[in-house]
């Protein structure tokens, strides 16, 4: 009598995993990627590139919040603003990755299914080849690199404007306000918001502009920052009698 093995044969792992996720085809990482057309691979790496830009922006803003700005002891954030910020930093990466989101979910389902079937001891070791990862990024199109240059340009100006704002209150216990000057402050009251618009414009161009969700994201950024800039500009005019009247709120010669 032939005994039935307690552990599935290695050749049947992918088949079992495929049944767990509702697919009749066997699955492996190499077949999952190699079966995709070249245009599809380009779209995936374009999405990865844009997400890298977004991650750079988020990490830099986190650093500036902790080490550049000196907030007043009486400064408070409205609860709605706080919740909006949490929602935004969850929704923004999902919007940028919308073109590849379903595929990422499918890949994750396969990985979980294979982990359930094989167990940790039989899962293949993860080997990362940096040259293999960088090569697709270096082969991206001109839209991605032009978008990256615009992103860097906006980031440099935002770093400078934030440094100017941070230097206005060197003593954290002080509530004194000073008119900011320098860089784009000579043109607008909120140049750091203008730089943010430039940064997200760079990400929009880097994404190729083919995803409607990225356009909605940029429209939200424009609307939100424009409203905040107009309110800040009005506050400056009320607070300082000698405030430069030639300055616009956020976009020179527009508003």
XYZ file of N, CA and C in Angstrom, residues 9-243:
705
model
N 4.085 17.792 -2.528
C 5.308 17.831 -3.299
C 5.609 19.276 -3.701
N 6.925 19.633 -3.854
C 7.271 21.010 -4.220
C 6.585 21.492 -5.480
N 6.380 20.598 -6.449
C 5.777 21.021 -7.708
C 4.314 21.421 -7.560
N 3.700 20.992 -6.449
C 2.273 21.291 -6.275
C 2.024 22.535 -5.443
N 3.096 23.160 -4.879
C 2.901 24.335 -4.027
C 2.202 25.468 -4.770
N 2.710 25.787 -5.975
C 2.132 26.904 -6.718
C 0.705 26.627 -7.124
N 0.404 25.351 -7.438
C -0.959 24.991 -7.819
C -1.918 25.197 -6.660
N -1.512 24.740 -5.465
C -2.354 24.926 -4.274
C -2.533 26.408 -3.973
N -1.438 27.169 -4.081
C -1.528 28.606 -3.829
C -2.462 29.277 -4.821
N -2.423 28.822 -6.076
C -3.307 29.399 -7.085
C -4.769 29.144 -6.754
N -5.083 27.927 -6.252
C -6.460 27.618 -5.862
C -6.904 28.483 -4.676
N -5.990 28.789 -3.757
C -6.345 29.590 -2.589
C -6.758 31.007 -2.982
N -6.158 31.513 -4.066
C -6.484 32.879 -4.484
C -7.459 32.903 -5.649
N -7.976 31.734 -6.011
C -9.003 31.685 -7.032
C -8.500 31.700 -8.446
N -7.261 31.252 -8.687
C -6.708 31.223 -10.040
C -6.370 29.800 -10.408
N -6.545 29.461 -11.670
C -6.262 28.103 -12.119
C -4.850 27.957 -12.654
N -4.117 29.068 -12.794
C -2.766 29.016 -13.329
C -1.756 28.948 -12.207
N -0.675 28.208 -12.448
C 0.392 28.158 -11.452
C 1.076 29.507 -11.392
N 1.653 29.793 -10.243
C 2.207 31.126 -10.007
C 3.638 31.032 -9.545
N 4.455 31.939 -10.053
C 5.795 32.169 -9.540
C 6.141 33.608 -9.832
N 7.074 34.169 -9.074
C 7.429 35.574 -9.256
C 7.981 35.822 -10.646
N 8.797 34.899 -11.137
C 9.401 35.092 -12.457
C 8.345 35.065 -13.556
N 7.406 34.100 -13.476
C 6.362 34.043 -14.499
C 5.397 35.207 -14.370
N 5.171 35.640 -13.145
C 4.272 36.778 -12.917
C 4.808 38.027 -13.616
N 6.144 38.227 -13.567
C 6.745 39.432 -14.126
C 7.067 39.276 -15.606
N 7.599 38.109 -15.983
C 8.025 37.913 -17.364
C 6.846 37.849 -18.337
N 5.665 37.493 -17.827
C 4.494 37.402 -18.709
C 3.911 38.762 -19.042
N 4.360 39.804 -18.343
C 3.827 41.144 -18.592
C 4.505 41.765 -19.809
N 3.746 42.496 -20.642
C 4.356 43.166 -21.795
C 5.265 44.306 -21.365
N 6.105 44.748 -22.286
C 7.084 45.783 -21.978
C 6.415 47.084 -21.532
N 5.316 47.450 -22.190
C 4.611 48.677 -21.826
C 4.080 48.614 -20.397
N 3.626 47.431 -19.995
C 3.117 47.258 -18.638
C 4.248 47.423 -17.622
N 5.407 46.826 -17.905
C 6.555 46.950 -16.998
C 6.971 48.409 -16.869
N 6.938 49.142 -17.974
C 7.289 50.561 -17.943
C 6.340 51.333 -17.044
N 5.044 51.030 -17.111
C 4.063 51.722 -16.272
C 4.297 51.431 -14.797
N 4.654 50.185 -14.489
C 4.914 49.820 -13.094
C 6.120 50.576 -12.552
N 7.218 50.605 -13.317
C 8.416 51.299 -12.840
C 8.217 52.803 -12.806
N 7.370 53.333 -13.684
C 7.032 54.753 -13.627
C 6.305 55.065 -12.322
N 5.404 54.171 -11.923
C 4.693 54.343 -10.660
C 5.649 54.281 -9.483
N 6.584 53.335 -9.520
C 7.587 53.223 -8.456
C 8.407 54.507 -8.368
N 8.778 55.066 -9.507
C 9.573 56.296 -9.543
C 8.818 57.452 -8.883
N 7.538 57.592 -9.201
C 6.733 58.670 -8.623
C 6.573 58.466 -7.110
N 6.387 57.225 -6.691
C 6.264 56.944 -5.254
C 7.561 57.257 -4.513
N 8.704 57.061 -5.165
C 9.987 57.425 -4.555
C 10.051 58.931 -4.345
N 9.606 59.702 -5.332
C 9.564 61.159 -5.178
C 8.650 61.553 -4.020
N 7.499 60.905 -3.931
C 6.554 61.199 -2.854
C 7.170 60.876 -1.498
N 7.885 59.762 -1.403
C 8.501 59.373 -0.135
C 9.585 60.368 0.270
N 10.349 60.862 -0.697
C 11.363 61.883 -0.416
C 10.706 63.134 0.148
N 9.602 63.543 -0.449
C 8.876 64.728 0.014
C 8.358 64.542 1.437
N 7.763 63.401 1.726
C 7.191 63.151 3.055
C 8.291 63.116 4.125
N 9.391 62.435 3.852
C 10.475 62.339 4.826
C 11.129 63.697 5.069
N 11.271 64.481 4.023
C 11.848 65.822 4.200
C 10.934 66.704 5.036
N 9.637 66.640 4.788
C 8.698 67.442 5.575
C 8.683 67.001 7.033
N 8.821 65.726 7.276
C 8.894 65.235 8.650
C 10.127 65.795 9.356
N 11.258 65.792 8.653
C 12.495 66.336 9.235
C 12.336 67.822 9.547
N 11.740 68.586 8.617
C 11.580 70.017 8.829
C 10.639 70.306 9.994
N 9.615 69.501 10.141
C 8.689 69.690 11.252
C 9.390 69.547 12.596
N 10.325 68.614 12.664
C 11.018 68.339 13.923
C 12.207 69.268 14.172
N 12.900 69.704 13.125
C 14.191 70.370 13.323
C 14.304 71.762 12.714
N 13.348 72.187 11.891
C 13.460 73.497 11.243
C 12.481 74.500 11.842
N 11.239 74.100 12.000
C 10.223 75.013 12.517
C 10.275 75.092 14.040
N 10.044 76.310 14.541
C 9.955 76.532 15.984
C 8.547 77.048 16.278
N 7.685 76.158 16.700
C 6.288 76.516 16.890
C 6.080 77.254 18.211
N 5.125 78.161 18.187
C 4.771 78.905 19.389
C 4.149 77.966 20.424
N 4.375 78.221 21.729
C 3.759 77.387 22.769
C 2.235 77.384 22.701
N 1.660 78.453 22.169
C 0.200 78.546 22.083
C -0.348 78.008 20.762
N 0.518 77.519 19.891
C 0.068 77.036 18.576
C -0.762 75.769 18.737
N -1.878 75.722 18.035
C -2.764 74.566 18.067
C -3.226 74.239 16.646
N -3.545 72.984 16.407
C -4.092 72.561 15.117
C -5.529 72.098 15.309
N -6.396 72.564 14.422
C -7.796 72.154 14.493
C -7.902 70.663 14.209
N -8.823 70.000 14.894
C -8.973 68.552 14.766
C -9.315 68.157 13.334
N -10.078 68.992 12.609
C -10.423 68.677 11.237
C -9.200 68.763 10.330
N -8.339 69.734 10.607
C -7.102 69.832 9.848
C -6.203 68.634 10.082
N -6.174 68.174 11.329
C -5.369 67.003 11.678
C -5.889 65.750 10.966
N -7.198 65.551 10.999
C -7.788 64.374 10.349
C -7.644 64.450 8.826
N -7.774 65.668 8.280
C -7.586 65.837 6.845
C -6.166 65.475 6.430
N -5.201 65.871 7.265
C -3.810 65.525 6.982
C -3.572 64.028 7.004
N -4.148 63.339 7.982
C -4.010 61.883 8.040
C -4.625 61.221 6.814
N -5.816 61.695 6.434
C -6.472 61.135 5.261
C -5.645 61.392 3.998
N -5.097 62.599 3.907
C -4.354 62.960 2.696
C -3.117 62.081 2.509
N -2.355 61.878 3.567
C -1.106 61.118 3.429
C -1.336 59.613 3.303
N -2.580 59.189 3.443
C -2.938 57.813 3.088
C -3.444 57.769 1.648
N -4.263 58.762 1.286
C -4.875 58.762 -0.045
C -3.892 59.150 -1.140
N -2.933 60.032 -0.833
C -2.021 60.513 -1.872
C -1.182 59.395 -2.480
N -0.504 58.552 -1.685
C 0.256 57.455 -2.306
C -0.638 56.475 -3.066
N -1.845 56.233 -2.556
C -2.757 55.335 -3.256
C -3.174 55.926 -4.600
N -3.343 57.249 -4.660
C -3.694 57.897 -5.924
C -2.545 57.805 -6.921
N -1.327 58.019 -6.432
C -0.170 57.956 -7.318
C 0.066 56.541 -7.837
N -0.328 55.540 -7.040
C -0.094 54.142 -7.416
C -1.342 53.465 -7.957
N -2.363 54.248 -8.295
C -3.645 53.650 -8.687
C -3.531 52.758 -9.912
N -2.615 53.087 -10.850
C -2.514 52.306 -12.079
C -1.978 50.901 -11.847
N -1.265 50.704 -10.731
C -0.677 49.388 -10.437
C -1.200 48.791 -9.139
N -2.237 49.408 -8.573
C -2.709 48.987 -7.260
C -3.310 47.589 -7.289
N -4.139 47.298 -8.295
C -4.767 45.983 -8.365
C -3.726 44.878 -8.550
N -2.714 45.149 -9.336
C -1.662 44.153 -9.533
C -0.874 43.918 -8.248
N -0.620 44.989 -7.490
C 0.095 44.843 -6.220
C -0.714 44.000 -5.234
N -2.039 44.205 -5.222
C -2.905 43.417 -4.340
C -2.887 41.952 -4.766
N -2.938 41.713 -6.080
C -2.904 40.343 -6.575
C -1.591 39.658 -6.194
N -0.492 40.363 -6.369
C 0.817 39.796 -6.018
C 0.883 39.488 -4.520
N 0.347 40.387 -3.684
C 0.360 40.167 -2.242
C -0.487 38.954 -1.867
N -1.612 38.765 -2.529
C -2.458 37.593 -2.264
C -1.718 36.298 -2.574
N -1.007 36.283 -3.685
C -0.232 35.101 -4.042
C 0.854 34.818 -3.010
N 1.528 35.867 -2.558
C 2.594 35.675 -1.581
C 2.049 35.131 -0.261
N 0.918 35.649 0.185
C 0.304 35.167 1.422
C -0.132 33.719 1.263
N -0.718 33.398 0.096
C -1.178 32.028 -0.140
C -0.011 31.051 -0.144
N 1.077 31.412 -0.797
C 2.236 30.517 -0.822
C 2.866 30.376 0.562
N 2.812 31.451 1.343
C 3.346 31.377 2.702
C 2.507 30.417 3.546
N 1.184 30.458 3.350
C 0.293 29.550 4.091
C 0.574 28.099 3.707
N 0.777 27.850 2.418
C 0.982 26.485 1.946
C 2.364 25.960 2.325
N 3.384 26.761 2.069
C 4.751 26.283 2.274
C 5.214 26.399 3.731
N 4.847 27.487 4.377
C 5.412 27.766 5.685
C 6.688 28.579 5.528
N 7.103 29.185 6.598
C 8.273 30.073 6.546
C 9.539 29.332 6.133
N 9.722 28.113 6.561
C 10.971 27.397 6.305
C 11.159 27.081 4.825
N 10.073 26.951 4.067
C 10.177 26.558 2.666
C 10.005 27.730 1.702
N 9.833 28.927 2.220
C 9.735 30.086 1.342
C 11.117 30.427 0.796
N 11.231 30.793 -0.476
C 12.535 31.143 -1.037
C 13.090 32.406 -0.396
N 14.413 32.450 -0.265
C 15.056 33.617 0.317
C 14.937 34.806 -0.634
N 14.745 35.976 -0.028
C 14.622 37.197 -0.812
C 16.017 37.714 -1.144
N 16.335 37.760 -2.416
C 17.622 38.258 -2.878
C 17.386 39.515 -3.698
N 18.007 40.612 -3.280
C 17.840 41.897 -3.963
C 19.132 42.259 -4.663
N 19.039 42.449 -5.964
C 20.188 42.863 -6.769
C 20.022 44.345 -7.098
N 20.827 45.237 -6.476
C 20.658 46.685 -6.719
C 20.747 47.064 -8.191
N 21.671 46.440 -8.923
C 21.808 46.781 -10.338
C 20.558 46.404 -11.119
N 19.921 45.302 -10.714
C 18.692 44.867 -11.388
C 17.546 45.834 -11.104
N 17.554 46.443 -9.906
C 16.499 47.385 -9.549
C 16.708 48.752 -10.197
N 17.961 49.193 -10.307
C 18.245 50.521 -10.830
C 18.131 50.586 -12.351
N 18.378 49.495 -13.033
C 18.376 49.509 -14.495
C 17.047 49.965 -15.082
N 15.893 49.453 -14.617
C 14.615 49.951 -15.179
C 14.389 51.432 -14.911
N 14.841 51.927 -13.736
C 14.653 53.339 -13.429
C 15.466 54.219 -14.362
N 16.662 53.749 -14.740
C 17.505 54.529 -15.642
C 16.962 54.549 -17.065
N 16.061 53.637 -17.379
C 15.494 53.557 -18.720
C 14.137 54.238 -18.832
N 13.784 55.043 -17.839
C 12.509 55.737 -17.890
C 12.526 56.832 -18.956
N 11.345 57.331 -19.301
C 11.224 58.305 -20.377
C 11.537 59.723 -19.949
N 11.486 60.643 -20.937
C 11.834 62.041 -20.672
C 10.839 62.713 -19.742
N 9.578 62.282 -19.744
C 8.580 62.866 -18.835
C 8.996 62.689 -17.380
N 9.500 61.505 -17.060
C 9.883 61.214 -15.675
C 11.049 62.091 -15.224
N 12.031 62.288 -16.099
C 13.201 63.066 -15.692
C 12.915 64.562 -15.691
N 12.080 65.049 -16.598
C 11.657 66.447 -16.542
C 10.838 66.682 -15.273
N 9.935 65.740 -14.965
C 9.165 65.844 -13.726
C 10.060 65.841 -12.505
N 11.110 65.022 -12.524
C 12.035 64.967 -11.397
C 12.795 66.282 -11.234
N 13.191 66.914 -12.351
C 13.888 68.206 -12.275
C 12.974 69.292 -11.710
N 11.704 69.300 -12.139
C 10.748 70.265 -11.586
C 10.535 69.990 -10.100
N 10.463 68.720 -9.724
C 10.325 68.332 -8.315
C 11.505 68.855 -7.494
N 12.719 68.686 -7.992
C 13.912 69.148 -7.278
C 13.925 70.672 -7.170
N 13.549 71.344 -8.268
C 13.506 72.813 -8.258
C 12.533 73.323 -7.197
N 11.339 72.757 -7.161
C 10.370 73.160 -6.147
C 10.832 72.820 -4.746
N 11.478 71.680 -4.578
C 11.955 71.263 -3.260
C 13.032 72.205 -2.732
N 13.951 72.614 -3.588
C 15.016 73.527 -3.167
C 14.448 74.852 -2.687
N 13.452 75.367 -3.406
C 12.835 76.626 -2.973
C 12.031 76.434 -1.690
N 11.365 75.311 -1.543
C 10.611 75.087 -0.312
C 11.540 74.938 0.887
N 12.674 74.278 0.697
C 13.662 74.164 1.778
C 14.124 75.546 2.211
N 14.411 76.398 1.228
C 14.864 77.755 1.535
C 13.774 78.553 2.245
N 12.546 78.481 1.760
C 11.447 79.241 2.381
C 11.150 78.742 3.792
N 11.196 77.456 3.995
C 10.977 76.920 5.333
C 12.101 77.337 6.288
N 13.318 77.406 5.781
C 14.429 77.867 6.623
C 14.227 79.323 7.032
N 13.703 80.148 6.119
C 13.423 81.549 6.440
C 12.334 81.641 7.508
N 11.251 80.869 7.338
C 10.174 80.880 8.327
C 10.652 80.371 9.677
N 11.492 79.327 9.666
C 12.003 78.782 10.917
C 12.913 79.740 11.648
N 13.632 80.587 10.908
C 14.559 81.528 11.536
C 13.856 82.738 12.144
N 12.586 82.958 11.804
C 11.863 84.112 12.332
C 11.556 83.969 13.812
N 11.502 82.738 14.296
C 11.231 82.514 15.709
C 12.330 81.611 16.269
N 13.493 82.202 16.484
C 14.619 81.433 17.002
C 14.397 81.051 18.461
N 13.624 81.880 19.173
C 13.288 81.584 20.561
C 11.904 80.947 20.603
N 11.836 79.687 20.993
C 10.591 78.939 20.947
C 9.520 79.507 21.871
N 9.906 80.233 22.898
C 8.932 80.754 23.851
C 8.340 82.094 23.414
N 8.781 82.606 22.284
C 8.325 83.918 21.834
C 7.099 83.790 20.941
N 6.174 84.750 21.089
C 4.977 84.810 20.249
C 5.059 85.957 19.254
N 6.220 86.580 19.116
C 6.389 87.723 18.232
C 6.423 87.267 16.769
N 5.729 88.003 15.913
C 5.680 87.697 14.487
C 6.479 88.738 13.719
N 7.158 88.282 12.673
C 7.997 89.141 11.842
C 7.633 88.904 10.378
N 7.723 89.949 9.565
C 7.453 89.806 8.134
C 8.593 89.026 7.484
N 8.315 87.903 6.875
C 9.374 87.118 6.216
C 9.827 87.777 4.923
N 11.118 87.681 4.626
C 11.697 88.253 3.417
C 12.723 87.277 2.840
N 12.954 87.399 1.539
C 13.930 86.556 0.872
C 13.286 85.499 0.002
N 14.060 85.021 -0.974
C 13.616 84.001 -1.910
C 12.292 84.436 -2.561
N 11.308 83.536 -2.639
C 10.035 83.873 -3.297
C 9.127 84.725 -2.425
N 9.551 85.053 -1.191
C 8.743 85.934 -0.345
C 8.642 87.341 -0.939
N 9.547 87.690 -1.839
C 9.475 88.999 -2.477
C 8.293 89.103 -3.440
N 7.740 87.963 -3.836
C 6.629 87.933 -4.787
C 5.290 87.563 -4.156
N 5.313 86.577 -3.243
C 4.064 86.063 -2.673
C 4.193 85.931 -1.158
N 3.056 85.869 -0.505
C 3.050 85.727 0.960
C 3.325 84.297 1.404
N 2.974 83.327 0.561
C 3.153 81.911 0.926
C 3.969 81.182 -0.150
N 5.244 81.509 -0.271
C 6.054 80.852 -1.301
C 6.277 79.368 -1.030
N 6.190 78.963 0.239
C 6.334 77.538 0.544
C 5.153 76.749 -0.015
N 3.969 77.390 -0.072
C 2.823 76.749 -0.717
C 2.999 76.729 -2.238
N 3.517 77.822 -2.786
C 3.801 77.855 -4.221
C 4.803 76.769 -4.595
N 5.836 76.591 -3.770
C 6.821 75.541 -4.023
C 6.173 74.156 -3.945
N 5.191 74.009 -3.058
C 4.474 72.730 -2.957
C 3.707 72.433 -4.250
N 3.117 73.467 -4.835
C 2.427 73.283 -6.109
C 3.406 72.858 -7.200
N 4.602 73.448 -7.182
C 5.628 73.080 -8.161
C 6.066 71.632 -7.952
N 6.219 71.231 -6.697
C 6.637 69.867 -6.373
C 5.624 68.857 -6.902
N 4.346 69.110 -6.651
C 3.315 68.165 -7.108
C 3.101 68.238 -8.615
N 3.398 69.380 -9.214
C 3.380 69.457 -10.672
C 4.453 68.540 -11.249
N 5.635 68.531 -10.605
C 6.688 67.627 -11.041
C 6.270 66.172 -10.947
N 5.578 65.804 -9.864
C 5.116 64.431 -9.725
C 4.028 64.103 -10.748
N 3.184 65.097 -11.067
C 2.155 64.886 -12.082
C 2.784 64.610 -13.444
N 3.790 65.395 -13.804
C 4.479 65.191 -15.083
C 5.218 63.860 -15.082
N 5.851 63.522 -13.958
C 6.582 62.251 -13.870
C 5.651 61.051 -13.997
N 4.399 61.213 -13.592
C 3.437 60.116 -13.690
C 2.938 59.909 -15.114
N 3.242 60.844 -16.003
C 2.784 60.741 -17.378
C 1.468 61.448 -17.629
N 0.765 61.810 -16.556
C -0.495 62.544 -16.684
C -1.639 61.743 -17.263
N -1.511 60.415 -17.280
C -2.556 59.585 -17.888
C -3.578 59.058 -16.886
N -3.309 59.213 -15.589
C -4.208 58.710 -14.549
C -5.051 59.851 -13.991
N -6.354 59.721 -14.076
C -7.250 60.774 -13.616
C -7.128 61.002 -12.116
N -6.778 59.945 -11.369
C -6.654 60.083 -9.920
C -5.512 61.021 -9.542
N -4.435 61.036 -10.325
C -3.316 61.944 -10.058
C -3.739 63.386 -10.316
N -4.562 63.604 -11.336
C -5.083 64.944 -11.604
C -5.989 65.412 -10.474
N -6.824 64.531 -9.944
C -7.676 64.887 -8.803
C -6.823 65.231 -7.578
N -5.734 64.482 -7.381
C -4.823 64.769 -6.274
C -4.235 66.167 -6.414
N -3.779 66.509 -7.617
C -3.172 67.826 -7.831
C -4.220 68.934 -7.681
N -5.439 68.677 -8.134
C -6.512 69.662 -7.970
C -6.810 69.900 -6.498
N -6.786 68.828 -5.699
C -7.005 68.978 -4.263
C -5.889 69.817 -3.631
N -4.642 69.564 -4.027
C -3.510 70.317 -3.485
C -3.639 71.796 -3.832
N -3.998 72.103 -5.085
C -4.159 73.496 -5.501
C -5.264 74.177 -4.699
N -6.408 73.512 -4.572
C -7.549 74.099 -3.865
C -7.235 74.325 -2.387
N -6.677 73.322 -1.748
C -6.391 73.406 -0.319
C -5.356 74.482 -0.004
N -4.244 74.491 -0.748
C -3.176 75.450 -0.473
C -3.566 76.860 -0.888
N -4.351 77.007 -1.936
C -4.791 78.342 -2.353
C -5.690 78.971 -1.291
N -6.600 78.172 -0.750
C -7.474 78.672 0.313
C -6.652 79.085 1.535
N -5.715 78.233 1.946
C -4.875 78.550 3.103
C -4.010 79.781 2.845
N -3.490 79.920 1.626
C -2.637 81.061 1.300
C -3.415 82.368 1.325
N -4.639 82.362 0.810
C -5.466 83.572 0.820
C -5.750 84.006 2.257
N -6.055 83.050 3.128
C -6.309 83.386 4.536
C -5.051 83.924 5.210
N -3.912 83.319 4.919
C -2.648 83.794 5.495
C -2.317 85.194 4.989
N -2.554 85.438 3.708
C -2.276 86.751 3.125
C -3.135 87.831 3.783
N -4.405 87.535 3.998
C -5.286 88.491 4.681
C -4.798 88.756 6.097
N -4.321 87.719 6.778
C -3.824 87.890 8.151
C -2.596 88.794 8.171
N -1.690 88.604 7.212
C -0.508 89.464 7.121
C -0.910 90.925 6.946
N -1.871 91.176 6.066
C -2.303 92.550 5.803
C -2.936 93.196 7.034
N -3.654 92.410 7.826
C -4.269 92.930 9.047
C -3.255 93.095 10.173
N -2.272 92.219 10.220
C -1.302 92.214 11.313
C -0.257 93.312 11.167
N 0.204 93.559 9.949
C 1.300 94.499 9.716
C 0.819 95.646 8.820
N 0.923 96.860 9.338
C 0.519 98.020 8.548
C 1.476 98.285 7.402
N 2.739 97.905 7.579
C 3.750 98.151 6.551
C 3.992 96.923 5.675
N 3.032 96.009 5.651
C 3.224 94.800 4.846
C 3.220 95.157 3.366
